[in-house]
Amino acid sequence: MSGGALHVHQATVGELQTAASTVLAPLAVTAPRALTGTGVEAGAFRADIDAAVVGRAAVARIRGSGHLVRRSARAISSTDPELLKITLHRSPEPAAADQGGTQSRAHSGDFVVFDMTRPYRLAVADDCDVMAVGISRTELGRHADTVASRAARRLPADTGAQAVLAAFLQGLGSHLDELAGPAQAHAGDALVSLLLAAFTETEPGRMDTATELVDRIRVYVLANICDPSLCVDSVAAAHGISARQLHRLFHRTGIPFAAWLRGERLARIRRDLLDPAQDGRTTAAVAARWGLHDPRHLARALKSQYGTTARDLRRER
């Protein structure tokens, strides 16, 4: 789903299948008699669909008749994006999830994860109310495998970070039309952070030492991201390791340190350029705020990262 919002009232099964496939990846949606209620034919199926891109994720809310969603092996293509689908169920009757031999019944208030690179089935009953988030594995970085390992397992959302994420998603589902520009970007950042908080909790003493160090480095860098002198050598020295060790640590994450830092800075610059409240600041001032002081480098980096210029970003609003 490239952008904008999608709203379909009283959708048919075919319309739901088209919407779901557009928002996420090719899916088959059917409404077997067993799922649509006693004496209700599949032709009487109706659903309300609200969907939008929120920052770096696609978010959808589906309410209505029971249905079966299938991602078959035949539908999976090497050109499909590598997505994880996180669902939050608020339906009165439990949903049946099945992926890779793992099966569960998701009750109201439960999360269920699906790995869109593998076949799965999700059956929901009448009066369904499901929030679905589709997010690229790359956005979750090294945590993607941790999240994917929970596929088809129910995760209650009644305490801790899971409860916070559930409340956020419920609010998001009711206000998808009202998010645009910087607000949408900020909401997307918050969503990714809450997803990581909810799905990557690690038992004390079980976290890998190298992973802990990378996390500490990320926190340090983000706290000092405005400092233009921030670099491999300074960050390594601040953590008592060599530059070579720092490079090796970030190589394990799949994103080199310099590329990660540049991406974090560019994301903040882009967000500010899209924010009307920043109109009084020049592009150079916006970039300097986030530690980039070379206008030529900024222009090349924005073009490479987002395929656009600073001027065009400000015109997009």
CSV table of C-alpha atoms in Angstrom, one decimal:
chain,number,residue,atom,x,y,z
A,1,MET,CA,0.0,0.0,0.0
A,2,SER,CA,1.8,3.1,-1.2
A,3,GLY,CA,-0.1,5.8,0.6
A,4,GLY,CA,-3.4,7.5,1.3
A,5,ALA,CA,-6.3,5.9,3.1
A,6,LEU,CA,-8.8,3.2,2.1
A,7,HIS,CA,-12.4,3.0,3.3
A,8,VAL,CA,-14.9,0.5,2.1
A,9,HIS,CA,-18.3,0.2,3.8
A,10,GLN,CA,-20.3,-3.0,3.5
A,11,ALA,CA,-17.6,-4.6,1.4
A,12,THR,CA,-18.2,-8.0,-0.3
A,13,VAL,CA,-15.9,-10.9,0.2
A,14,GLY,CA,-14.2,-10.0,-3.1
A,15,GLU,CA,-13.7,-6.4,-2.0
A,16,LEU,CA,-12.2,-7.5,1.3
A,17,GLN,CA,-9.8,-9.9,-0.6
A,18,THR,CA,-8.7,-7.1,-2.9
A,19,ALA,CA,-8.2,-4.6,0.0
A,20,ALA,CA,-6.3,-7.1,2.1
A,21,SER,CA,-4.1,-8.1,-0.8
A,22,THR,CA,-3.4,-4.4,-1.6
A,23,VAL,CA,-2.6,-3.5,1.9
A,24,LEU,CA,-0.4,-6.5,2.6
A,25,ALA,CA,0.3,-9.1,0.0
A,26,PRO,CA,-1.8,-11.6,-2.1
A,27,LEU,CA,-4.3,-13.3,0.1
A,28,ALA,CA,-7.4,-15.4,-0.4
A,29,VAL,CA,-10.5,-14.5,1.5
A,30,THR,CA,-13.6,-16.7,1.7
A,31,ALA,CA,-16.7,-16.8,3.8
A,32,PRO,CA,-17.6,-20.4,4.3
A,33,ARG,CA,-21.1,-21.0,5.7
A,34,ALA,CA,-19.6,-22.3,8.9
A,35,LEU,CA,-18.1,-19.0,9.6
A,36,THR,CA,-20.9,-16.7,8.6
A,37,GLY,CA,-23.5,-17.8,11.3
A,38,THR,CA,-26.4,-20.2,11.3
A,39,GLY,CA,-28.5,-19.9,8.2
A,40,VAL,CA,-26.5,-17.0,6.8
A,41,GLU,CA,-25.2,-17.5,3.3
A,42,ALA,CA,-21.8,-16.4,2.2
A,43,GLY,CA,-23.5,-14.0,-0.2
A,44,ALA,CA,-24.8,-12.0,2.7
A,45,PHE,CA,-21.2,-11.2,3.8
A,46,ARG,CA,-20.5,-7.6,4.6
A,47,ALA,CA,-17.5,-5.9,6.2
A,48,ASP,CA,-16.3,-2.4,6.9
A,49,ILE,CA,-12.6,-1.8,6.0
A,50,ASP,CA,-10.5,1.1,7.1
A,51,ALA,CA,-6.8,1.2,6.1
A,52,ALA,CA,-3.9,3.6,5.8
A,53,VAL,CA,-0.2,3.8,5.7
A,54,VAL,CA,1.1,5.1,9.0
A,55,GLY,CA,4.7,6.0,8.9
A,56,ARG,CA,6.6,2.8,8.0
A,57,ALA,CA,3.6,0.4,8.4
A,58,ALA,CA,0.3,-0.4,6.9
A,59,VAL,CA,-2.6,-0.5,9.3
A,60,ALA,CA,-6.1,-1.8,8.7
A,61,ARG,CA,-9.2,-2.4,10.8
A,62,ILE,CA,-11.8,-5.0,9.6
A,63,ARG,CA,-15.2,-5.3,11.2
A,64,GLY,CA,-18.1,-7.5,10.1
A,65,SER,CA,-19.0,-11.0,9.0
A,66,GLY,CA,-16.9,-14.0,9.8
A,67,HIS,CA,-14.4,-15.1,7.1
A,68,LEU,CA,-11.3,-17.2,6.4
A,69,VAL,CA,-8.0,-15.6,5.3
A,70,ARG,CA,-5.4,-17.8,3.6
A,71,ARG,CA,-1.9,-17.1,2.4
A,72,SER,CA,-1.1,-20.1,0.2
A,73,ALA,CA,2.3,-21.3,-0.9
A,74,ARG,CA,1.2,-20.7,-4.5
A,75,ALA,CA,0.4,-17.0,-3.7
A,76,ILE,CA,3.9,-16.4,-2.3
A,77,SER,CA,6.3,-14.9,-4.8
A,78,SER,CA,10.0,-13.9,-4.4
A,79,THR,CA,9.0,-10.4,-5.4
A,80,ASP,CA,6.6,-10.0,-2.5
A,81,PRO,CA,7.8,-7.7,0.3
A,82,GLU,CA,9.0,-9.6,3.4
A,83,LEU,CA,6.3,-8.6,5.8
A,84,LEU,CA,5.2,-9.6,9.2
A,85,LYS,CA,1.5,-9.2,10.0
A,86,ILE,CA,0.5,-8.5,13.6
A,87,THR,CA,-3.2,-8.8,14.4
A,88,LEU,CA,-5.2,-7.6,17.4
A,89,HIS,CA,-8.5,-9.3,18.0
A,90,ARG,CA,-11.5,-7.6,19.6
A,91,SER,CA,-14.1,-10.1,18.5
A,92,PRO,CA,-16.6,-11.8,20.8
A,93,GLU,CA,-15.7,-15.2,19.5
A,94,PRO,CA,-12.2,-16.6,19.3
A,95,ALA,CA,-10.3,-16.6,16.0
A,96,ALA,CA,-8.4,-19.7,14.8
A,97,ALA,CA,-4.8,-19.2,13.7
A,98,ASP,CA,-2.6,-21.7,12.0
A,99,GLN,CA,1.0,-21.4,10.6
A,100,GLY,CA,3.8,-23.9,10.2
A,101,GLY,CA,2.0,-26.5,12.3
A,102,THR,CA,1.4,-24.1,15.2
A,103,GLN,CA,-2.2,-23.5,16.0
A,104,SER,CA,-3.9,-21.3,18.5
A,105,ARG,CA,-7.2,-19.7,19.4
A,106,ALA,CA,-7.0,-15.9,19.8
A,107,HIS,CA,-9.6,-14.4,22.2
A,108,SER,CA,-10.6,-10.8,22.5
A,109,GLY,CA,-7.6,-8.8,23.6
A,110,ASP,CA,-5.0,-11.2,22.0
A,111,PHE,CA,-2.3,-10.5,19.5
A,112,VAL,CA,-1.3,-13.0,16.8
A,113,VAL,CA,1.7,-12.7,14.5
A,114,PHE,CA,1.9,-14.1,11.0
A,115,ASP,CA,5.0,-14.4,8.8
A,116,MET,CA,3.8,-13.3,5.3
A,117,THR,CA,6.7,-15.2,3.7
A,118,ARG,CA,5.1,-18.5,4.7
A,119,PRO,CA,1.6,-20.0,4.3
A,120,TYR,CA,-1.0,-19.4,7.0
A,121,ARG,CA,-4.7,-19.5,7.8
A,122,LEU,CA,-6.8,-17.2,10.0
A,123,ALA,CA,-10.5,-17.8,10.6
A,124,VAL,CA,-12.6,-15.2,12.4
A,125,ALA,CA,-16.2,-15.5,13.4
A,126,ASP,CA,-19.1,-13.2,13.0
A,127,ASP,CA,-19.0,-9.7,14.5
A,128,CYS,CA,-15.3,-9.7,14.0
A,129,ASP,CA,-13.2,-6.7,14.9
A,130,VAL,CA,-9.6,-7.1,13.9
A,131,MET,CA,-6.7,-4.6,13.7
A,132,ALA,CA,-3.9,-5.7,11.4
A,133,VAL,CA,-0.5,-4.2,11.0
A,134,GLY,CA,1.8,-5.1,8.1
A,135,ILE,CA,5.4,-4.1,8.6
A,136,SER,CA,8.6,-5.0,6.7
A,137,ARG,CA,11.1,-7.2,8.4
A,138,THR,CA,13.8,-4.7,7.7
A,139,GLU,CA,12.0,-2.1,9.8
A,140,LEU,CA,12.3,-4.4,12.8
A,141,GLY,CA,16.0,-5.0,12.1
A,142,ARG,CA,17.5,-7.8,14.1
A,143,HIS,CA,14.3,-8.2,16.1
A,144,ALA,CA,12.4,-9.4,13.0
A,145,ASP,CA,13.2,-13.1,13.7
A,146,THR,CA,12.2,-12.7,17.3
A,147,VAL,CA,8.8,-11.4,16.3
A,148,ALA,CA,8.4,-14.0,13.6
A,149,SER,CA,9.2,-16.8,16.0
A,150,ARG,CA,5.9,-16.1,17.7
A,151,ALA,CA,3.9,-16.9,14.5
A,152,ALA,CA,0.4,-18.2,15.2
A,153,ARG,CA,0.9,-18.0,19.0
A,154,ARG,CA,-1.5,-15.9,21.0
A,155,LEU,CA,-0.1,-13.1,23.0
A,156,PRO,CA,-2.5,-11.6,25.6
A,157,ALA,CA,-2.6,-7.8,25.6
A,158,ASP,CA,-3.7,-7.3,29.2
A,159,THR,CA,-0.5,-6.1,30.9
A,160,GLY,CA,2.7,-4.2,30.2
A,161,ALA,CA,3.9,-3.1,26.8
A,162,GLN,CA,1.3,-5.4,25.1
A,163,ALA,CA,-1.5,-3.5,26.8
A,164,VAL,CA,0.0,-0.1,25.8
A,165,LEU,CA,0.3,-1.3,22.2
A,166,ALA,CA,-3.3,-2.6,22.1
A,167,ALA,CA,-4.6,0.8,23.4
A,168,PHE,CA,-2.5,2.6,20.9
A,169,LEU,CA,-3.8,0.5,18.0
A,170,GLN,CA,-7.4,0.9,19.1
A,171,GLY,CA,-7.0,4.7,19.1
A,172,LEU,CA,-5.2,4.5,15.8
A,173,GLY,CA,-8.0,2.5,14.2
A,174,SER,CA,-10.5,5.2,15.1
A,175,HIS,CA,-8.5,8.1,13.8
A,176,LEU,CA,-6.8,6.9,10.6
A,177,ASP,CA,-8.3,9.7,8.6
A,178,GLU,CA,-6.9,12.3,10.8
A,179,LEU,CA,-3.3,11.5,10.5
A,180,ALA,CA,-1.2,13.3,7.8
A,181,GLY,CA,2.3,14.7,7.3
A,182,PRO,CA,4.4,14.9,10.4
A,183,ALA,CA,1.6,13.5,12.6
A,184,GLN,CA,1.5,10.4,10.5
A,185,ALA,CA,5.3,10.0,10.6
A,186,HIS,CA,5.4,10.5,14.4
A,187,ALA,CA,2.6,7.9,14.9
A,188,GLY,CA,4.5,5.5,12.7
A,189,ASP,CA,7.7,5.9,14.7
A,190,ALA,CA,5.7,5.3,17.9
A,191,LEU,CA,4.0,2.2,16.4
A,192,VAL,CA,7.3,0.6,15.5
A,193,SER,CA,8.7,1.3,19.0
A,194,LEU,CA,5.7,-0.1,20.7
A,195,LEU,CA,5.7,-3.2,18.5
A,196,LEU,CA,9.3,-3.8,19.5
A,197,ALA,CA,8.5,-3.2,23.2
A,198,ALA,CA,5.6,-5.6,23.1
A,199,PHE,CA,7.1,-8.5,21.1
A,200,THR,CA,10.8,-8.5,22.1
A,201,GLU,CA,10.7,-8.8,25.8
A,202,THR,CA,13.5,-11.0,27.0
A,203,GLU,CA,13.7,-12.9,30.2
A,204,PRO,CA,16.4,-11.6,32.6
A,205,GLY,CA,19.8,-13.1,32.0
A,206,ARG,CA,18.8,-14.5,28.6
A,207,MET,CA,19.9,-11.6,26.4
A,208,ASP,CA,23.1,-11.9,24.4
A,209,THR,CA,25.9,-9.7,25.7
A,210,ALA,CA,26.7,-8.4,22.2
A,211,THR,CA,23.0,-7.6,21.7
A,212,GLU,CA,22.9,-5.7,24.9
A,213,LEU,CA,26.0,-3.6,23.8
A,214,VAL,CA,24.4,-2.8,20.4
A,215,ASP,CA,21.3,-1.6,22.2
A,216,ARG,CA,23.3,0.6,24.6
A,217,ILE,CA,25.2,2.0,21.6
A,218,ARG,CA,21.9,2.8,19.8
A,219,VAL,CA,20.5,4.6,22.9
A,220,TYR,CA,23.7,6.6,23.3
A,221,VAL,CA,23.8,7.6,19.6
A,222,LEU,CA,20.1,8.6,19.5
A,223,ALA,CA,20.6,10.7,22.7
A,224,ASN,CA,23.6,12.5,21.0
A,225,ILE,CA,22.4,12.4,17.4
A,226,CYS,CA,22.5,16.2,17.1
A,227,ASP,CA,26.3,16.2,17.7
A,228,PRO,CA,28.0,16.5,14.2
A,229,SER,CA,31.2,14.9,15.6
A,230,LEU,CA,29.4,11.6,16.3
A,231,CYS,CA,31.2,8.9,14.4
A,232,VAL,CA,32.5,5.4,14.6
A,233,ASP,CA,35.7,6.4,16.5
A,234,SER,CA,33.9,8.6,19.1
A,235,VAL,CA,31.1,6.1,19.7
A,236,ALA,CA,33.5,3.2,20.1
A,237,ALA,CA,35.7,5.2,22.5
A,238,ALA,CA,32.6,6.1,24.6
A,239,HIS,CA,31.9,2.4,25.0
A,240,GLY,CA,35.5,1.2,25.6
A,241,ILE,CA,35.8,-0.8,22.4
A,242,SER,CA,37.7,-0.4,19.2
A,243,ALA,CA,36.2,1.0,15.9
A,244,ARG,CA,36.8,-2.5,14.4
A,245,GLN,CA,34.7,-4.1,17.2
A,246,LEU,CA,31.9,-1.6,16.7
A,247,HIS,CA,31.9,-2.3,12.9
A,248,ARG,CA,31.7,-6.0,13.7
A,249,LEU,CA,28.8,-5.6,16.1
A,250,PHE,CA,26.7,-3.7,13.6
A,251,HIS,CA,27.6,-6.1,10.8
A,252,ARG,CA,25.7,-8.7,12.9
A,253,THR,CA,22.6,-6.5,12.7
A,254,GLY,CA,22.7,-6.4,8.9
A,255,ILE,CA,23.1,-2.6,8.8
A,256,PRO,CA,26.6,-0.9,9.0
A,257,PHE,CA,26.9,1.6,11.7
A,258,ALA,CA,27.4,4.6,9.3
A,259,ALA,CA,24.4,3.6,7.2
A,260,TRP,CA,22.2,3.2,10.3
A,261,LEU,CA,23.3,6.6,11.7
A,262,ARG,CA,22.7,8.3,8.4
A,263,GLY,CA,19.3,6.7,8.1
A,264,GLU,CA,18.3,7.9,11.6
A,265,ARG,CA,19.4,11.4,10.8
A,266,LEU,CA,17.7,11.5,7.4
A,267,ALA,CA,14.4,10.2,8.9
A,268,ARG,CA,14.4,13.1,11.3
A,269,ILE,CA,15.3,15.7,8.7
A,270,ARG,CA,12.6,14.4,6.4
A,271,ARG,CA,10.1,14.6,9.2
A,272,ASP,CA,11.0,18.2,10.0
A,273,LEU,CA,10.9,19.2,6.3
A,274,LEU,CA,7.3,17.8,6.1
A,275,ASP,CA,6.3,19.8,9.3
A,276,PRO,CA,4.7,23.2,8.6
A,277,ALA,CA,5.9,24.3,12.0
A,278,GLN,CA,9.5,24.2,10.7
A,279,ASP,CA,8.8,26.5,7.7
A,280,GLY,CA,10.7,29.3,9.4
A,281,ARG,CA,13.9,27.3,9.4
A,282,THR,CA,16.1,26.8,6.3
A,283,THR,CA,16.8,23.3,5.1
A,284,ALA,CA,20.4,23.8,6.2
A,285,ALA,CA,19.2,24.7,9.7
A,286,VAL,CA,16.9,21.7,9.8
A,287,ALA,CA,19.8,19.4,8.8
A,288,ALA,CA,22.2,21.0,11.2
A,289,ARG,CA,19.8,20.3,14.0
A,290,TRP,CA,20.4,16.6,13.4
A,291,GLY,CA,24.1,16.8,12.9
A,292,LEU,CA,24.4,17.2,9.1
A,293,HIS,CA,26.2,20.4,8.1
A,294,ASP,CA,27.1,19.7,4.4
A,295,PRO,CA,24.2,20.8,2.1
A,296,ARG,CA,25.7,18.9,-0.8
A,297,HIS,CA,25.9,15.7,1.1
A,298,LEU,CA,22.4,16.3,2.4
A,299,ALA,CA,21.0,16.7,-1.1
A,300,ARG,CA,22.6,13.5,-2.3
A,301,ALA,CA,21.6,11.5,0.7
A,302,LEU,CA,17.9,12.6,0.5
A,303,LYS,CA,17.8,11.8,-3.1
A,304,SER,CA,19.3,8.4,-2.5
A,305,GLN,CA,17.2,7.5,0.5
A,306,TYR,CA,13.8,9.0,-0.6
A,307,GLY,CA,14.2,9.7,-4.3
A,308,THR,CA,13.3,13.4,-3.7
A,309,THR,CA,14.8,16.7,-2.8
A,310,ALA,CA,14.3,18.9,0.3
A,311,ARG,CA,12.4,21.4,-1.8
A,312,ASP,CA,10.1,18.7,-3.1
A,313,LEU,CA,9.5,17.4,0.4
A,314,ARG,CA,8.3,20.7,1.5
A,315,ARG,CA,6.0,20.9,-1.5
A,316,GLU,CA,4.5,17.5,-0.7
A,317,ARG,CA,2.6,18.8,2.4
